Amino acid sequence: MTETVDFQFVEGIAFVSQGERMQLAFHRNLVFFDSKNRDVMSIEYADITAVEIITETIKKDKSVIGRAVVGGLLLGPIGAVVGGISGMGKKEIYHYYLLITYGADDNTVLLKSYDKSPKTCEKVINLIQKNRKDDCLYQWL
């Protein structure tokens, strides 16, 4: 059975739209399928020179009013005060990207994970390493 993983396309394939769903399939080669399930690109595992996980951190204001309203509905006036206080400050949102470098010209494909943790990207790295026939993995992060 062929393993597949879903990502959001960012850049690296000329005729695929940014933001489009992209599926990676691990056949004899690493195969990229677009949202219409068309095979848009294939890379031999031996041609992959690096795979990196890139983390983007976004700081966003918490919702003071929203937390106060919910706290007030659940616990009355004291709940509103506590809910409002808990909404002060910023929260961090993480996005995980997979950068695949391949070929003699160091071509790249950048994909964004739908997952809220790096697990999907780590899974892809492990599958690529498993499918490689040699042990010359020198740039893997």
PDB file of C-alpha atoms in Angstrom:
ATOM      1  CA  MET A   1       0.000   0.000   0.000  1.00  0.00           C
ATOM      2  CA  THR A   2       1.309   3.441  -0.930  1.00  0.00           C
ATOM      3  CA  GLU A   3       1.622   5.988   1.869  1.00  0.00           C
ATOM      4  CA  THR A   4       0.361   9.530   1.153  1.00  0.00           C
ATOM      5  CA  VAL A   5       0.598  12.819   3.055  1.00  0.00           C
ATOM      6  CA  ASP A   6      -1.358  16.057   2.451  1.00  0.00           C
ATOM      7  CA  PHE A   7       0.199  19.526   2.391  1.00  0.00           C
ATOM      8  CA  GLN A   8      -0.668  23.005   1.184  1.00  0.00           C
ATOM      9  CA  PHE A   9       1.457  24.053  -1.807  1.00  0.00           C
ATOM     10  CA  VAL A  10       3.544  27.212  -1.365  1.00  0.00           C
ATOM     11  CA  GLU A  11       6.077  27.318  -4.231  1.00  0.00           C
ATOM     12  CA  GLY A  12       8.399  25.356  -6.483  1.00  0.00           C
ATOM     13  CA  ILE A  13       6.163  23.912  -9.225  1.00  0.00           C
ATOM     14  CA  ALA A  14       5.353  26.398 -11.986  1.00  0.00           C
ATOM     15  CA  PHE A  15       1.807  25.374 -12.884  1.00  0.00           C
ATOM     16  CA  VAL A  16       0.423  24.659  -9.387  1.00  0.00           C
ATOM     17  CA  SER A  17      -1.419  27.490  -7.598  1.00  0.00           C
ATOM     18  CA  GLN A  18      -0.199  28.722  -4.242  1.00  0.00           C
ATOM     19  CA  GLY A  19      -2.463  27.456  -1.457  1.00  0.00           C
ATOM     20  CA  GLU A  20      -3.644  24.444  -3.463  1.00  0.00           C
ATOM     21  CA  ARG A  21      -3.849  21.065  -1.729  1.00  0.00           C
ATOM     22  CA  MET A  22      -0.856  18.902  -2.643  1.00  0.00           C
ATOM     23  CA  GLN A  23      -0.512  15.218  -1.870  1.00  0.00           C
ATOM     24  CA  LEU A  24       2.841  13.445  -1.610  1.00  0.00           C
ATOM     25  CA  ALA A  25       2.878   9.753  -2.486  1.00  0.00           C
ATOM     26  CA  PHE A  26       5.792   7.474  -1.728  1.00  0.00           C
ATOM     27  CA  HIS A  27       6.124   5.158  -4.761  1.00  0.00           C
ATOM     28  CA  ARG A  28       9.384   4.197  -6.460  1.00  0.00           C
ATOM     29  CA  ASN A  29       9.811   7.983  -6.623  1.00  0.00           C
ATOM     30  CA  LEU A  30       8.412  10.801  -4.518  1.00  0.00           C
ATOM     31  CA  VAL A  31       5.293  11.790  -6.490  1.00  0.00           C
ATOM     32  CA  PHE A  32       3.394  15.081  -6.132  1.00  0.00           C
ATOM     33  CA  PHE A  33      -0.350  15.077  -6.887  1.00  0.00           C
ATOM     34  CA  ASP A  34      -2.391  18.281  -7.183  1.00  0.00           C
ATOM     35  CA  SER A  35      -5.918  18.856  -5.840  1.00  0.00           C
ATOM     36  CA  LYS A  36      -7.395  17.191  -8.944  1.00  0.00           C
ATOM     37  CA  ASN A  37      -5.294  14.090  -8.221  1.00  0.00           C
ATOM     38  CA  ARG A  38      -3.044  14.694 -11.255  1.00  0.00           C
ATOM     39  CA  ASP A  39       0.593  13.607 -11.082  1.00  0.00           C
ATOM     40  CA  VAL A  40       2.344  16.998 -11.464  1.00  0.00           C
ATOM     41  CA  MET A  41       5.911  16.057 -10.565  1.00  0.00           C
ATOM     42  CA  SER A  42       8.071  13.126  -9.557  1.00  0.00           C
ATOM     43  CA  ILE A  43      11.507  13.156  -7.906  1.00  0.00           C
ATOM     44  CA  GLU A  44      13.814  10.190  -7.575  1.00  0.00           C
ATOM     45  CA  TYR A  45      14.814   9.673  -3.958  1.00  0.00           C
ATOM     46  CA  ALA A  46      18.496   9.646  -4.916  1.00  0.00           C
ATOM     47  CA  ASP A  47      18.098  13.168  -6.371  1.00  0.00           C
ATOM     48  CA  ILE A  48      16.862  14.626  -3.066  1.00  0.00           C
ATOM     49  CA  THR A  49      19.790  16.464  -1.507  1.00  0.00           C
ATOM     50  CA  ALA A  50      18.101  17.998   1.554  1.00  0.00           C
ATOM     51  CA  VAL A  51      14.858  18.124   3.468  1.00  0.00           C
ATOM     52  CA  GLU A  52      14.256  20.804   6.091  1.00  0.00           C
ATOM     53  CA  ILE A  53      11.467  21.666   8.485  1.00  0.00           C
ATOM     54  CA  ILE A  54      10.919  25.413   8.696  1.00  0.00           C
ATOM     55  CA  THR A  55       8.923  26.779  11.630  1.00  0.00           C
ATOM     56  CA  GLU A  56       7.065  30.079  11.401  1.00  0.00           C
ATOM     57  CA  THR A  57       5.922  31.644  14.686  1.00  0.00           C
ATOM     58  CA  ILE A  58       3.153  34.241  14.636  1.00  0.00           C
ATOM     59  CA  LYS A  59       2.289  36.226  17.762  1.00  0.00           C
ATOM     60  CA  LYS A  60      -1.372  37.163  17.944  1.00  0.00           C
ATOM     61  CA  ASP A  61      -3.360  39.102  20.558  1.00  0.00           C
ATOM     62  CA  LYS A  62      -5.655  37.002  22.710  1.00  0.00           C
ATOM     63  CA  SER A  63      -9.349  37.904  22.773  1.00  0.00           C
ATOM     64  CA  VAL A  64      -9.982  39.748  26.049  1.00  0.00           C
ATOM     65  CA  ILE A  65     -13.628  40.520  25.253  1.00  0.00           C
ATOM     66  CA  GLY A  66     -14.419  37.022  24.020  1.00  0.00           C
ATOM     67  CA  ARG A  67     -12.914  35.401  27.114  1.00  0.00           C
ATOM     68  CA  ALA A  68     -14.726  37.860  29.417  1.00  0.00           C
ATOM     69  CA  VAL A  69     -18.078  37.111  27.756  1.00  0.00           C
ATOM     70  CA  VAL A  70     -17.599  33.345  28.008  1.00  0.00           C
ATOM     71  CA  GLY A  71     -16.382  33.629  31.611  1.00  0.00           C
ATOM     72  CA  GLY A  72     -19.385  35.823  32.453  1.00  0.00           C
ATOM     73  CA  LEU A  73     -21.842  33.398  30.884  1.00  0.00           C
ATOM     74  CA  LEU A  74     -20.356  30.460  32.758  1.00  0.00           C
ATOM     75  CA  LEU A  75     -19.576  31.984  36.165  1.00  0.00           C
ATOM     76  CA  GLY A  76     -21.206  35.413  36.338  1.00  0.00           C
ATOM     77  CA  PRO A  77     -19.379  38.689  37.050  1.00  0.00           C
ATOM     78  CA  ILE A  78     -16.372  37.065  38.713  1.00  0.00           C
ATOM     79  CA  GLY A  79     -16.025  34.715  35.734  1.00  0.00           C
ATOM     80  CA  ALA A  80     -16.086  37.724  33.407  1.00  0.00           C
ATOM     81  CA  VAL A  81     -13.220  39.371  35.287  1.00  0.00           C
ATOM     82  CA  VAL A  82     -11.149  36.172  35.405  1.00  0.00           C
ATOM     83  CA  GLY A  83     -11.917  35.417  31.728  1.00  0.00           C
ATOM     84  CA  GLY A  84     -10.913  38.943  30.700  1.00  0.00           C
ATOM     85  CA  ILE A  85      -7.644  38.766  32.630  1.00  0.00           C
ATOM     86  CA  SER A  86      -6.799  35.381  31.069  1.00  0.00           C
ATOM     87  CA  GLY A  87      -7.190  36.991  27.642  1.00  0.00           C
ATOM     88  CA  MET A  88      -4.443  39.547  28.174  1.00  0.00           C
ATOM     89  CA  GLY A  89      -1.184  39.128  26.316  1.00  0.00           C
ATOM     90  CA  LYS A  90      -0.250  37.356  23.125  1.00  0.00           C
ATOM     91  CA  LYS A  91      -0.505  33.766  22.007  1.00  0.00           C
ATOM     92  CA  GLU A  92       1.903  32.081  19.628  1.00  0.00           C
ATOM     93  CA  ILE A  93       0.682  30.231  16.574  1.00  0.00           C
ATOM     94  CA  TYR A  94       3.083  27.866  14.817  1.00  0.00           C
ATOM     95  CA  HIS A  95       3.095  26.903  11.138  1.00  0.00           C
ATOM     96  CA  TYR A  96       5.344  24.135   9.828  1.00  0.00           C
ATOM     97  CA  TYR A  97       6.794  24.002   6.330  1.00  0.00           C
ATOM     98  CA  LEU A  98       8.687  21.291   4.481  1.00  0.00           C
ATOM     99  CA  LEU A  99      11.451  22.408   2.113  1.00  0.00           C
ATOM    100  CA  ILE A 100      12.616  19.701  -0.300  1.00  0.00           C
ATOM    101  CA  THR A 101      15.815  20.415  -2.245  1.00  0.00           C
ATOM    102  CA  TYR A 102      16.626  18.202  -5.224  1.00  0.00           C
ATOM    103  CA  GLY A 103      18.723  17.931  -8.372  1.00  0.00           C
ATOM    104  CA  ALA A 104      22.093  19.316  -9.402  1.00  0.00           C
ATOM    105  CA  ASP A 105      20.637  22.850  -9.615  1.00  0.00           C
ATOM    106  CA  ASP A 106      19.287  22.743  -6.033  1.00  0.00           C
ATOM    107  CA  ASN A 107      15.659  23.128  -7.113  1.00  0.00           C
ATOM    108  CA  THR A 108      13.228  23.441  -4.223  1.00  0.00           C
ATOM    109  CA  VAL A 109       9.592  22.724  -3.395  1.00  0.00           C
ATOM    110  CA  LEU A 110       8.055  24.411  -0.347  1.00  0.00           C
ATOM    111  CA  LEU A 111       4.967  22.891   1.268  1.00  0.00           C
ATOM    112  CA  LYS A 112       2.972  23.982   4.328  1.00  0.00           C
ATOM    113  CA  SER A 113       1.738  21.354   6.756  1.00  0.00           C
ATOM    114  CA  TYR A 114      -1.921  21.256   7.726  1.00  0.00           C
ATOM    115  CA  ASP A 115      -0.820  19.791  11.065  1.00  0.00           C
ATOM    116  CA  LYS A 116      -0.373  22.044  14.111  1.00  0.00           C
ATOM    117  CA  SER A 117       2.822  20.193  15.071  1.00  0.00           C
ATOM    118  CA  PRO A 118       5.962  19.166  13.141  1.00  0.00           C
ATOM    119  CA  LYS A 119       4.882  15.495  13.136  1.00  0.00           C
ATOM    120  CA  THR A 120       3.707  15.421   9.501  1.00  0.00           C
ATOM    121  CA  CYS A 121       6.967  16.987   8.280  1.00  0.00           C
ATOM    122  CA  GLU A 122       8.995  14.562  10.396  1.00  0.00           C
ATOM    123  CA  LYS A 123       6.987  11.665   8.962  1.00  0.00           C
ATOM    124  CA  VAL A 124       7.853  12.745   5.403  1.00  0.00           C
ATOM    125  CA  ILE A 125      11.550  13.020   6.241  1.00  0.00           C
ATOM    126  CA  ASN A 126      11.485   9.515   7.725  1.00  0.00           C
ATOM    127  CA  LEU A 127       9.674   8.105   4.671  1.00  0.00           C
ATOM    128  CA  ILE A 128      12.147   9.741   2.278  1.00  0.00           C
ATOM    129  CA  GLN A 129      15.096   8.394   4.265  1.00  0.00           C
ATOM    130  CA  LYS A 130      13.524   4.931   4.337  1.00  0.00           C
ATOM    131  CA  ASN A 131      13.046   4.948   0.533  1.00  0.00           C
ATOM    132  CA  ARG A 132      16.568   6.100  -0.293  1.00  0.00           C
ATOM    133  CA  LYS A 133      18.903   3.376  -1.488  1.00  0.00           C
ATOM    134  CA  ASP A 134      22.101   4.966  -0.154  1.00  0.00           C
ATOM    135  CA  ASP A 135      23.277   6.525   3.085  1.00  0.00           C
ATOM    136  CA  CYS A 136      24.682   9.786   1.723  1.00  0.00           C
ATOM    137  CA  LEU A 137      22.282  11.980   3.672  1.00  0.00           C
ATOM    138  CA  TYR A 138      24.486  14.926   4.482  1.00  0.00           C
ATOM    139  CA  GLN A 139      22.224  17.999   4.656  1.00  0.00           C
ATOM    140  CA  TRP A 140      19.207  16.678   6.523  1.00  0.00           C
ATOM    141  CA  LEU A 141      17.788  18.814   9.288  1.00  0.00           C
TER     142      LEU A 141
END
